[in-house]
Amino acid sequence: MTFVIARRCFALSICAVALSASASDGEDYSKLLTMLVNQYRVSQGLPAMQVDPRVSGLAREHSAAMAKAGQLNHDGFPSRVQRSGVAICVENVGWNYGSPKEQFDAWRASPGHDRNMLDRRADRMGIGIVADYVTLIACGK
């Protein structure tokens, strides 16, 4: 895999590395998209979210269901919230973006998706990628 590396530092002396990976490399894509979301939150004065294994599993499960159905949806979202074990969750889905940066930019350009990434209540997250279907679930108090 080839990575394109660009360093960018935000306030509070927090530096991050923005990398590029294809969705076929699900684990790397997930890590890089997580990094982009957290960079963005910090740049907006919000704390970074911690990756939660339970929430990550729910996100992967939903991406697999969307891939099987061949369509984007939020079917079963209330069940995912309940199974997260946390009071609130928000969810972004996407499909067929070639890089984490492209997916992130698409969510940022959408007011509802952008609002979800910047939800002040969220303190944990999970991202799941299956067959180019991406689910981000962010949960908190």
PDB file of C-alpha atoms in Angstrom:
ATOM      1  CA  MET A   1       0.000   0.000   0.000  1.00  0.00           C
ATOM      2  CA  THR A   2       1.218   3.503  -0.793  1.00  0.00           C
ATOM      3  CA  PHE A   3       0.553   6.289   1.684  1.00  0.00           C
ATOM      4  CA  VAL A   4       0.606   9.979   0.899  1.00  0.00           C
ATOM      5  CA  ILE A   5       1.678  11.814   4.027  1.00  0.00           C
ATOM      6  CA  ALA A   6       0.934  15.441   4.816  1.00  0.00           C
ATOM      7  CA  ARG A   7       1.489  16.891   8.280  1.00  0.00           C
ATOM      8  CA  ARG A   8      -0.829  19.521   9.645  1.00  0.00           C
ATOM      9  CA  CYS A   9      -0.746  20.981  13.156  1.00  0.00           C
ATOM     10  CA  PHE A  10      -3.696  22.601  14.869  1.00  0.00           C
ATOM     11  CA  ALA A  11      -3.979  24.713  18.002  1.00  0.00           C
ATOM     12  CA  LEU A  12      -3.093  23.117  21.319  1.00  0.00           C
ATOM     13  CA  SER A  13       0.083  21.710  19.767  1.00  0.00           C
ATOM     14  CA  ILE A  14      -1.774  18.720  18.381  1.00  0.00           C
ATOM     15  CA  CYS A  15      -0.244  17.408  15.191  1.00  0.00           C
ATOM     16  CA  ALA A  16      -1.767  14.744  13.011  1.00  0.00           C
ATOM     17  CA  VAL A  17      -0.860  12.875   9.891  1.00  0.00           C
ATOM     18  CA  ALA A  18      -3.362  12.809   7.041  1.00  0.00           C
ATOM     19  CA  LEU A  19      -2.958   9.643   5.007  1.00  0.00           C
ATOM     20  CA  SER A  20      -4.645   8.172   1.976  1.00  0.00           C
ATOM     21  CA  ALA A  21      -5.873   4.579   1.683  1.00  0.00           C
ATOM     22  CA  SER A  22      -8.440   2.864  -0.493  1.00  0.00           C
ATOM     23  CA  ALA A  23     -11.675   1.473   0.935  1.00  0.00           C
ATOM     24  CA  SER A  24     -10.513  -2.025  -0.010  1.00  0.00           C
ATOM     25  CA  ASP A  25      -7.991  -1.631   2.815  1.00  0.00           C
ATOM     26  CA  GLY A  26     -10.805  -1.369   5.379  1.00  0.00           C
ATOM     27  CA  GLU A  27      -8.706  -1.240   8.542  1.00  0.00           C
ATOM     28  CA  ASP A  28      -6.342   1.447   7.242  1.00  0.00           C
ATOM     29  CA  TYR A  29      -9.238   3.403   5.714  1.00  0.00           C
ATOM     30  CA  SER A  30     -11.033   3.305   9.067  1.00  0.00           C
ATOM     31  CA  LYS A  31      -7.970   4.485  11.000  1.00  0.00           C
ATOM     32  CA  LEU A  32      -7.331   7.316   8.576  1.00  0.00           C
ATOM     33  CA  LEU A  33     -10.963   8.452   8.518  1.00  0.00           C
ATOM     34  CA  THR A  34     -10.992   8.373  12.332  1.00  0.00           C
ATOM     35  CA  MET A  35      -7.901  10.565  12.331  1.00  0.00           C
ATOM     36  CA  LEU A  36      -9.504  13.073   9.934  1.00  0.00           C
ATOM     37  CA  VAL A  37     -12.710  13.276  11.990  1.00  0.00           C
ATOM     38  CA  ASN A  38     -10.737  13.810  15.195  1.00  0.00           C
ATOM     39  CA  GLN A  39      -8.455  16.423  13.575  1.00  0.00           C
ATOM     40  CA  TYR A  40     -11.564  18.285  12.518  1.00  0.00           C
ATOM     41  CA  ARG A  41     -13.144  18.104  15.967  1.00  0.00           C
ATOM     42  CA  VAL A  42      -9.978  19.428  17.622  1.00  0.00           C
ATOM     43  CA  SER A  43      -9.742  22.253  15.069  1.00  0.00           C
ATOM     44  CA  GLN A  44     -13.284  23.234  16.107  1.00  0.00           C
ATOM     45  CA  GLY A  45     -12.437  23.261  19.831  1.00  0.00           C
ATOM     46  CA  LEU A  46     -13.940  19.835  20.591  1.00  0.00           C
ATOM     47  CA  PRO A  47     -12.178  16.858  22.140  1.00  0.00           C
ATOM     48  CA  ALA A  48     -11.139  13.948  19.963  1.00  0.00           C
ATOM     49  CA  MET A  49     -13.319  10.850  20.301  1.00  0.00           C
ATOM     50  CA  GLN A  50     -11.936   7.529  21.485  1.00  0.00           C
ATOM     51  CA  VAL A  51     -12.395   4.468  19.294  1.00  0.00           C
ATOM     52  CA  ASP A  52     -14.809   2.102  21.033  1.00  0.00           C
ATOM     53  CA  PRO A  53     -14.593  -1.583  20.014  1.00  0.00           C
ATOM     54  CA  ARG A  54     -18.326  -2.171  20.596  1.00  0.00           C
ATOM     55  CA  VAL A  55     -19.312   0.842  18.482  1.00  0.00           C
ATOM     56  CA  SER A  56     -16.774  -0.161  15.818  1.00  0.00           C
ATOM     57  CA  GLY A  57     -18.365  -3.609  15.640  1.00  0.00           C
ATOM     58  CA  LEU A  58     -21.821  -2.070  15.201  1.00  0.00           C
ATOM     59  CA  ALA A  59     -20.484   0.156  12.408  1.00  0.00           C
ATOM     60  CA  ARG A  60     -18.877  -2.808  10.613  1.00  0.00           C
ATOM     61  CA  GLU A  61     -22.065  -4.824  11.005  1.00  0.00           C
ATOM     62  CA  HIS A  62     -24.120  -2.036   9.440  1.00  0.00           C
ATOM     63  CA  SER A  63     -21.673  -1.572   6.549  1.00  0.00           C
ATOM     64  CA  ALA A  64     -21.913  -5.311   5.860  1.00  0.00           C
ATOM     65  CA  ALA A  65     -25.725  -5.109   5.861  1.00  0.00           C
ATOM     66  CA  MET A  66     -25.657  -2.180   3.419  1.00  0.00           C
ATOM     67  CA  ALA A  67     -23.211  -4.037   1.166  1.00  0.00           C
ATOM     68  CA  LYS A  68     -25.492  -7.095   1.180  1.00  0.00           C
ATOM     69  CA  ALA A  69     -28.528  -4.921   0.359  1.00  0.00           C
ATOM     70  CA  GLY A  70     -26.560  -2.935  -2.224  1.00  0.00           C
ATOM     71  CA  GLN A  71     -27.797   0.409  -0.894  1.00  0.00           C
ATOM     72  CA  LEU A  72     -27.099   3.124   1.647  1.00  0.00           C
ATOM     73  CA  ASN A  73     -29.525   3.236   4.546  1.00  0.00           C
ATOM     74  CA  HIS A  74     -29.928   3.776   8.261  1.00  0.00           C
ATOM     75  CA  ASP A  75     -32.095   0.683   8.737  1.00  0.00           C
ATOM     76  CA  GLY A  76     -31.927  -0.631  12.280  1.00  0.00           C
ATOM     77  CA  PHE A  77     -30.319   2.506  13.709  1.00  0.00           C
ATOM     78  CA  PRO A  78     -32.395   2.469  16.946  1.00  0.00           C
ATOM     79  CA  SER A  79     -31.184  -1.081  17.574  1.00  0.00           C
ATOM     80  CA  ARG A  80     -27.545  -0.019  17.088  1.00  0.00           C
ATOM     81  CA  VAL A  81     -28.030   2.819  19.588  1.00  0.00           C
ATOM     82  CA  GLN A  82     -29.521   0.412  22.111  1.00  0.00           C
ATOM     83  CA  ARG A  83     -26.746  -2.144  21.618  1.00  0.00           C
ATOM     84  CA  SER A  84     -24.047   0.541  21.962  1.00  0.00           C
ATOM     85  CA  GLY A  85     -24.723   0.730  25.685  1.00  0.00           C
ATOM     86  CA  VAL A  86     -24.587   4.535  25.515  1.00  0.00           C
ATOM     87  CA  ALA A  87     -27.366   7.115  25.808  1.00  0.00           C
ATOM     88  CA  ILE A  88     -27.066   8.759  22.370  1.00  0.00           C
ATOM     89  CA  CYS A  89     -25.543   7.967  19.007  1.00  0.00           C
ATOM     90  CA  VAL A  90     -25.383   9.648  15.619  1.00  0.00           C
ATOM     91  CA  GLU A  91     -24.574   7.919  12.354  1.00  0.00           C
ATOM     92  CA  ASN A  92     -23.064   8.845   8.993  1.00  0.00           C
ATOM     93  CA  VAL A  93     -22.974   6.447   6.058  1.00  0.00           C
ATOM     94  CA  GLY A  94     -21.221   6.651   2.710  1.00  0.00           C
ATOM     95  CA  TRP A  95     -20.391   4.584  -0.316  1.00  0.00           C
ATOM     96  CA  ASN A  96     -17.797   4.445  -3.035  1.00  0.00           C
ATOM     97  CA  TYR A  97     -15.386   7.166  -1.937  1.00  0.00           C
ATOM     98  CA  GLY A  98     -11.868   6.271  -3.030  1.00  0.00           C
ATOM     99  CA  SER A  99     -10.092   7.692   0.006  1.00  0.00           C
ATOM    100  CA  PRO A 100     -10.823   8.620   3.611  1.00  0.00           C
ATOM    101  CA  LYS A 101     -10.257  12.285   2.692  1.00  0.00           C
ATOM    102  CA  GLU A 102     -12.892  12.126  -0.061  1.00  0.00           C
ATOM    103  CA  GLN A 103     -15.392  10.511   2.339  1.00  0.00           C
ATOM    104  CA  PHE A 104     -14.596  13.048   5.065  1.00  0.00           C
ATOM    105  CA  ASP A 105     -14.921  15.986   2.639  1.00  0.00           C
ATOM    106  CA  ALA A 106     -18.320  14.705   1.469  1.00  0.00           C
ATOM    107  CA  TRP A 107     -19.575  14.474   5.046  1.00  0.00           C
ATOM    108  CA  ARG A 108     -18.191  17.910   5.845  1.00  0.00           C
ATOM    109  CA  ALA A 109     -20.027  19.391   2.848  1.00  0.00           C
ATOM    110  CA  SER A 110     -23.353  17.984   4.102  1.00  0.00           C
ATOM    111  CA  PRO A 111     -24.854  20.005   6.982  1.00  0.00           C
ATOM    112  CA  GLY A 112     -26.415  16.972   8.700  1.00  0.00           C
ATOM    113  CA  HIS A 113     -23.314  14.793   8.420  1.00  0.00           C
ATOM    114  CA  ASP A 114     -21.105  17.689   9.494  1.00  0.00           C
ATOM    115  CA  ARG A 115     -23.308  18.285  12.550  1.00  0.00           C
ATOM    116  CA  ASN A 116     -22.961  14.603  13.473  1.00  0.00           C
ATOM    117  CA  MET A 117     -19.153  14.723  13.317  1.00  0.00           C
ATOM    118  CA  LEU A 118     -19.188  17.792  15.592  1.00  0.00           C
ATOM    119  CA  ASP A 119     -21.802  16.530  18.063  1.00  0.00           C
ATOM    120  CA  ARG A 120     -20.607  17.773  21.472  1.00  0.00           C
ATOM    121  CA  ARG A 121     -22.190  14.813  23.268  1.00  0.00           C
ATOM    122  CA  ALA A 122     -20.126  12.241  21.397  1.00  0.00           C
ATOM    123  CA  ASP A 123     -16.987  11.006  23.135  1.00  0.00           C
ATOM    124  CA  ARG A 124     -16.514   7.617  21.432  1.00  0.00           C
ATOM    125  CA  MET A 125     -16.783   6.381  17.887  1.00  0.00           C
ATOM    126  CA  GLY A 126     -16.449   3.479  15.531  1.00  0.00           C
ATOM    127  CA  ILE A 127     -16.019   3.269  11.779  1.00  0.00           C
ATOM    128  CA  GLY A 128     -16.727   0.153   9.752  1.00  0.00           C
ATOM    129  CA  ILE A 129     -15.968  -0.427   6.074  1.00  0.00           C
ATOM    130  CA  VAL A 130     -17.248  -3.349   4.008  1.00  0.00           C
ATOM    131  CA  ALA A 131     -17.113  -3.424   0.186  1.00  0.00           C
ATOM    132  CA  ASP A 132     -16.805   0.384  -0.112  1.00  0.00           C
ATOM    133  CA  TYR A 133     -19.734   0.967   2.289  1.00  0.00           C
ATOM    134  CA  VAL A 134     -18.708   3.144   5.227  1.00  0.00           C
ATOM    135  CA  THR A 135     -20.500   3.668   8.533  1.00  0.00           C
ATOM    136  CA  LEU A 136     -19.417   6.103  11.239  1.00  0.00           C
ATOM    137  CA  ILE A 137     -21.219   5.847  14.557  1.00  0.00           C
ATOM    138  CA  ALA A 138     -20.418   8.394  17.272  1.00  0.00           C
ATOM    139  CA  CYS A 139     -21.899   7.957  20.741  1.00  0.00           C
ATOM    140  CA  GLY A 140     -21.879   9.672  24.099  1.00  0.00           C
ATOM    141  CA  LYS A 141     -23.829  10.979  27.043  1.00  0.00           C
TER     142      LYS A 141
END
